[in-house]
Tab-separated table of C-alpha atoms in Angstrom:
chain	number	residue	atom	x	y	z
T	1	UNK	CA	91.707	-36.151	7.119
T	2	UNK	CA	92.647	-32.804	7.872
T	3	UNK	CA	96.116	-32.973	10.150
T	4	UNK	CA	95.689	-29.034	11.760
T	5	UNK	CA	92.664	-27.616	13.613
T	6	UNK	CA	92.485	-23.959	14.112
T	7	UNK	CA	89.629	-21.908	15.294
T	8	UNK	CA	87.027	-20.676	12.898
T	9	UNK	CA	87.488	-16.760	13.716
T	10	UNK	CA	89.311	-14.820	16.414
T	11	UNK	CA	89.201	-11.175	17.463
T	12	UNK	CA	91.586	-9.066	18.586
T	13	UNK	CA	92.231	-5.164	19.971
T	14	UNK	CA	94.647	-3.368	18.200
T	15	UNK	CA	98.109	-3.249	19.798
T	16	UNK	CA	97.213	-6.040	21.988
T	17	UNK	CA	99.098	-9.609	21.258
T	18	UNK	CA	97.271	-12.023	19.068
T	19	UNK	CA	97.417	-15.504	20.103
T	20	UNK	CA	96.188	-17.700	17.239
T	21	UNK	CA	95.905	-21.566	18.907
T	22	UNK	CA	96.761	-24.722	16.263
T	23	UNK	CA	96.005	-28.487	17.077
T	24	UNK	CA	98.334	-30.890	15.097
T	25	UNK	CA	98.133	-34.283	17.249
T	26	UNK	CA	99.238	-36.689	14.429
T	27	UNK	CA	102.324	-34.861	13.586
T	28	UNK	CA	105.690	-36.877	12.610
T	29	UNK	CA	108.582	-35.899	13.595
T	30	UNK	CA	110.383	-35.075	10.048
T	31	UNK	CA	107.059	-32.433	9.662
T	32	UNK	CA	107.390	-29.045	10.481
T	33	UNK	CA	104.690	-26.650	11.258
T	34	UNK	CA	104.523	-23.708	8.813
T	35	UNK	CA	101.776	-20.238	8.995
T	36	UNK	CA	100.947	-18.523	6.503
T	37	UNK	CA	98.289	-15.446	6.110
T	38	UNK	CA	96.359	-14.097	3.178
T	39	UNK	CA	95.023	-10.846	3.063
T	40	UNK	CA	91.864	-10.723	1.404
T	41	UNK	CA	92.236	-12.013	-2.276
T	42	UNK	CA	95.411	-11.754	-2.164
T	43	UNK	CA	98.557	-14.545	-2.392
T	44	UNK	CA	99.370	-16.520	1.000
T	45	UNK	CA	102.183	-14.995	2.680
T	46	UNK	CA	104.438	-17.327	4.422
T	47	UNK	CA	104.987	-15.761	8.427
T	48	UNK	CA	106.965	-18.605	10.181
T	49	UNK	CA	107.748	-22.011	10.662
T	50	UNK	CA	109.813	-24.371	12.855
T	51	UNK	CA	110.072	-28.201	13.955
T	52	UNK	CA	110.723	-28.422	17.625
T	53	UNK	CA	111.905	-24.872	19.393
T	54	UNK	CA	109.717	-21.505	19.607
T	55	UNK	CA	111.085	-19.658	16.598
T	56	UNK	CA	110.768	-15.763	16.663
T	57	UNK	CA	111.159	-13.670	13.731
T	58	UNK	CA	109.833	-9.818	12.398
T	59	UNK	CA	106.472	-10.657	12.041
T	60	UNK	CA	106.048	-13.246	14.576
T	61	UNK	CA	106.551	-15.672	17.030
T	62	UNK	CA	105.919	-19.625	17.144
T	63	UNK	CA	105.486	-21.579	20.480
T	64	UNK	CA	105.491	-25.519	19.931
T	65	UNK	CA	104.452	-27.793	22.641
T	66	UNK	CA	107.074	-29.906	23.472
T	67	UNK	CA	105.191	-32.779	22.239
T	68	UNK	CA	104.502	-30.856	19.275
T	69	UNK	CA	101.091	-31.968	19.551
T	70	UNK	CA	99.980	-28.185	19.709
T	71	UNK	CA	101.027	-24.567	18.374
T	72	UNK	CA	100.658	-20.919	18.737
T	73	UNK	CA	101.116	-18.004	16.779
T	74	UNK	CA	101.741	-14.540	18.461
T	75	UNK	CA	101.713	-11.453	16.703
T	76	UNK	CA	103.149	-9.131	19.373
T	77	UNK	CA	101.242	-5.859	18.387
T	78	UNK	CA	98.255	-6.600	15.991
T	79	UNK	CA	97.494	-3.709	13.747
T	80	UNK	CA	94.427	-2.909	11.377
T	81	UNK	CA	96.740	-4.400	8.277
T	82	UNK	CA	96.994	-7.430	10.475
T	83	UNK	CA	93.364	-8.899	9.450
T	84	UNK	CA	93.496	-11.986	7.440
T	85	UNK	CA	92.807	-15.852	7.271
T	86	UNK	CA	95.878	-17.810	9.079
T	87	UNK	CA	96.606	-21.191	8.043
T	88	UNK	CA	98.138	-23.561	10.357
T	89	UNK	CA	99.868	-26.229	7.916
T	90	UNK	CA	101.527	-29.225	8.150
T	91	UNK	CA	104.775	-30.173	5.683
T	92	UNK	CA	106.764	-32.942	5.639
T	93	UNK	CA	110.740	-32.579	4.725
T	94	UNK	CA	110.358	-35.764	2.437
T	95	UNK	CA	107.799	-34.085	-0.203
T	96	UNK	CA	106.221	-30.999	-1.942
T	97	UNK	CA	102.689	-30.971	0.200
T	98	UNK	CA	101.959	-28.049	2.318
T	99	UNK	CA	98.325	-29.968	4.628
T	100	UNK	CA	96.471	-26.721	5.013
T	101	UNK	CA	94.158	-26.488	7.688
T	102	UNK	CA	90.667	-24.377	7.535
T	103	UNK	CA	92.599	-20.845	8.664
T	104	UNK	CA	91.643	-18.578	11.586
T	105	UNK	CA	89.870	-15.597	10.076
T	106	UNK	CA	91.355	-12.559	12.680
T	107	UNK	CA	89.950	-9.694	12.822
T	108	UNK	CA	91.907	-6.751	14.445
T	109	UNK	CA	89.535	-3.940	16.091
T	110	UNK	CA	90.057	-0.192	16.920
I	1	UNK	CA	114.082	-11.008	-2.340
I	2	UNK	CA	111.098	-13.452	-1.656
I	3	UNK	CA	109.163	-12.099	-5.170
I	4	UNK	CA	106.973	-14.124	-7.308
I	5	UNK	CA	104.996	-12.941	-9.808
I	6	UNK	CA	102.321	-14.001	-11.804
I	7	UNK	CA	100.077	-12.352	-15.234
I	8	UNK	CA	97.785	-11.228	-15.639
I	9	UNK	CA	96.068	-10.146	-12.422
I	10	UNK	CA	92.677	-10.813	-14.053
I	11	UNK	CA	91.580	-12.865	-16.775
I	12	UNK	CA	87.559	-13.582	-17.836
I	13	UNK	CA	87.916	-16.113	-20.837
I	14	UNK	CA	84.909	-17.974	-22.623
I	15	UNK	CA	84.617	-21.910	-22.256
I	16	UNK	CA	86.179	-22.526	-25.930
I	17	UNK	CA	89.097	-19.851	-25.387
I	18	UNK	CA	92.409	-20.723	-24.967
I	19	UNK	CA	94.454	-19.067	-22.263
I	20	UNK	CA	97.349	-18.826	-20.567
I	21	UNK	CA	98.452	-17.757	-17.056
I	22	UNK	CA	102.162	-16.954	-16.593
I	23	UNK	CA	104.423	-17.195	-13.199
I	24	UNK	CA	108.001	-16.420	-13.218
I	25	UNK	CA	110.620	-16.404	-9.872
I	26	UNK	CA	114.381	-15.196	-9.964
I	27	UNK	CA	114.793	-16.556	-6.456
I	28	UNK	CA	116.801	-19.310	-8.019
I	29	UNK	CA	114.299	-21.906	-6.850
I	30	UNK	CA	113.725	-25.221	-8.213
I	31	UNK	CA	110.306	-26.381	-7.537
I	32	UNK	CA	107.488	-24.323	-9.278
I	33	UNK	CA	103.773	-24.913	-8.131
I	34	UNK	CA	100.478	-24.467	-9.178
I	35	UNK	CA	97.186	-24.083	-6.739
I	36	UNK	CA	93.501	-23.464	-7.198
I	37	UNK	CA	91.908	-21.495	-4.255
I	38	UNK	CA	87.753	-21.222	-4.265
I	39	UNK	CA	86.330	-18.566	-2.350
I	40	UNK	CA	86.610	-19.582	1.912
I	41	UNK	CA	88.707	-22.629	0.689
I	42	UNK	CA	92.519	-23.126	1.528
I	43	UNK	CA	94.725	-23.340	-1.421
I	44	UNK	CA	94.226	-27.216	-3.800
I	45	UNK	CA	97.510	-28.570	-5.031
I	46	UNK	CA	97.371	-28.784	-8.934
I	47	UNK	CA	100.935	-29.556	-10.263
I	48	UNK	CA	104.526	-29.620	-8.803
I	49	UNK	CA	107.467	-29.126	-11.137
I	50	UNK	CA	110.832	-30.354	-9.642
I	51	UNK	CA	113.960	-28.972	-11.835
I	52	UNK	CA	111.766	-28.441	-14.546
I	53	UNK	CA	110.565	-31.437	-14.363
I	54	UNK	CA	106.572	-32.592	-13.909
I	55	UNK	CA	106.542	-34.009	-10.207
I	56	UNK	CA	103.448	-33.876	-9.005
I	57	UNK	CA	100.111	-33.985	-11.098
I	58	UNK	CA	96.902	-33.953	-8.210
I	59	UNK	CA	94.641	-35.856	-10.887
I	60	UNK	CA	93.814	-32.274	-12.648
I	61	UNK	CA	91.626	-32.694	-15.604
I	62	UNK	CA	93.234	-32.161	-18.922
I	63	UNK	CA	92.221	-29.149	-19.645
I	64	UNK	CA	94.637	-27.317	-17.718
I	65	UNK	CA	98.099	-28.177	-19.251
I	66	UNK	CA	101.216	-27.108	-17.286
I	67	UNK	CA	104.842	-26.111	-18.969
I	68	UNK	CA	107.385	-24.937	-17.536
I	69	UNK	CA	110.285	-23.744	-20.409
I	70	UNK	CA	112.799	-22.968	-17.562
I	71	UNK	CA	113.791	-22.821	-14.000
I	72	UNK	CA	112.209	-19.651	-13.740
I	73	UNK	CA	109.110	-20.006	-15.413
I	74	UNK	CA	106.167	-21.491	-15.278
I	75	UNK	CA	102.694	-21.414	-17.405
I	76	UNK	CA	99.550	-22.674	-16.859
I	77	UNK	CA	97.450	-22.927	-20.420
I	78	UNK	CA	93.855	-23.254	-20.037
I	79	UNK	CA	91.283	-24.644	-22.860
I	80	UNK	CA	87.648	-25.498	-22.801
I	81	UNK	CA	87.256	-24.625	-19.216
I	82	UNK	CA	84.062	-24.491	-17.428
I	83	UNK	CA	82.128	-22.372	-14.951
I	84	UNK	CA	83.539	-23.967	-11.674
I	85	UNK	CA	86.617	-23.669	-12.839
I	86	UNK	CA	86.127	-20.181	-12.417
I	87	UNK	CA	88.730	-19.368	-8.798
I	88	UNK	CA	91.853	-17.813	-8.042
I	89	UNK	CA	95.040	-19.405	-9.823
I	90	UNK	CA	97.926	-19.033	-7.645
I	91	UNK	CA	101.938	-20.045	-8.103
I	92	UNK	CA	104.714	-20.459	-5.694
I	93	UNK	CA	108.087	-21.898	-5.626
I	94	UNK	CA	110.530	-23.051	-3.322
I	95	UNK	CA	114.192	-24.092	-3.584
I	96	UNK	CA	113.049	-27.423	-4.116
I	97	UNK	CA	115.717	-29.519	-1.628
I	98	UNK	CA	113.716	-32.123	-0.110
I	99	UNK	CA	115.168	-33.397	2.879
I	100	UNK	CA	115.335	-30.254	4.550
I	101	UNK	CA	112.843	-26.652	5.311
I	102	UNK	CA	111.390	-25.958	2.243
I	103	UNK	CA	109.236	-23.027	2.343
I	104	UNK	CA	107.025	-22.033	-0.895
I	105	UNK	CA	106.771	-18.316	-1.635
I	106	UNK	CA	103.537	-17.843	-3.134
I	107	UNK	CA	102.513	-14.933	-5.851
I	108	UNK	CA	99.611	-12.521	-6.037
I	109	UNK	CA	97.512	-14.833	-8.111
I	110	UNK	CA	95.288	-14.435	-11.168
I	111	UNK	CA	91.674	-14.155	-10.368
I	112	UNK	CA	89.907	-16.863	-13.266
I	113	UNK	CA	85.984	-15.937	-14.336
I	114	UNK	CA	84.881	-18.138	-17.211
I	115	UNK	CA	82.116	-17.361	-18.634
């Protein structure tokens, strides 16, 4: 069963704040949310991760419920180069296994 | 330096070719990984290798072989594939320290077409 549901796609206007929503209800607490991207074809690229507090980095912030049932990415100021699948995962600190959900495919318009 | 890398970029192999895909990190990290991605599918867990080590084999048929000579490398040989295996091949590693945040760093992949 898949532990992270995100939306299937999302829009946004360039230079506006994109607010990408993740459900996680069946989290344990030793299991830390992680987001990735990938650009078309491309690698995942890791963007952020954290456990209890809102974490805020270069690329991004992360707001966690407090009971971390619930998370949201926010790019401050999408640009064009910001269009890409984000994956909301799952990974506990006692093994290897990043739980991917389905990713939000964003699109960024003009 | 979050760099991984991984060769070729391409590959288009016959089903009785052998192959080999090649992933190598200088990020120190213990913990070397391989994925399978099909198109609009998240990343599959294939192997884990834990200080060179095989950790983690997700029931991958055997012909895909993993090796992993050193803490910085890591192959992938392929042999007798088929058509659906046909995806993107992708590596990552991590510093490998369970108990704590271990994020994987992921390379640009090797796109797989067999023919």
């Amino acid at each position: 069963d898949a532990k992270t549901t995100q939306p299937t796609s999302m829009d946004c206007a360039e230079g506006r704040a994109a607010n990408l929503p993740c459900n996680h209800s069946t989290i344990s607490g030793n299991e830390y949310v992680y987001w990735y991207r990938q650009i078309h074809s491309q690698g995942p690229q890791y963007i952020i991760h954290g456990l209890k507090n809102n974490e805020t980095n270069e690329m991004a912030s992360l707001i966690i419920t407090e009971d971390r049932k619930s998370s949201t990415l926010i790019l401050p100021h999408a640009t064009l180069r910001d269009t890409a699948v984000y994956y909301c995962i799952v990974k506990s600190d006692s093994n290897y296994q990043l739980i991917w959900g389905a990713g939000t495919k964003l699109i960024i318009k003009p | 330096d979050t760099e991984v890398t991984q060769t070729p970029k391409h590959l288009v192999m016959g089903m009785t070719n052998k192959k080999s895909l090649k992933c190598e990190q200088h990020m120190g990290h213990r913990a070397m990984y391989w994925y399978k991605q099909k198109a609009k599918k998240p990343p599959e867990l294939m192997f884990v290798y834990s200080y060179e080590k095989l950790s983690i084999n997700e029931s991958v048929p055997s012909r895909f072989s993993p090796e992993c000579p050193n803490s910085s490398l890591l192959n992938l040989h392929l042999h007798a594939l088929q058509p659906e295996d046909s995806a993107l091949y992708l590596c990552a590693s991590s510093h490998g320290e369970l108990g704590f945040t271990d994020t994987q760093y992921f390379g640009p992949g090797t796109r797989l077409t067999v023919l």
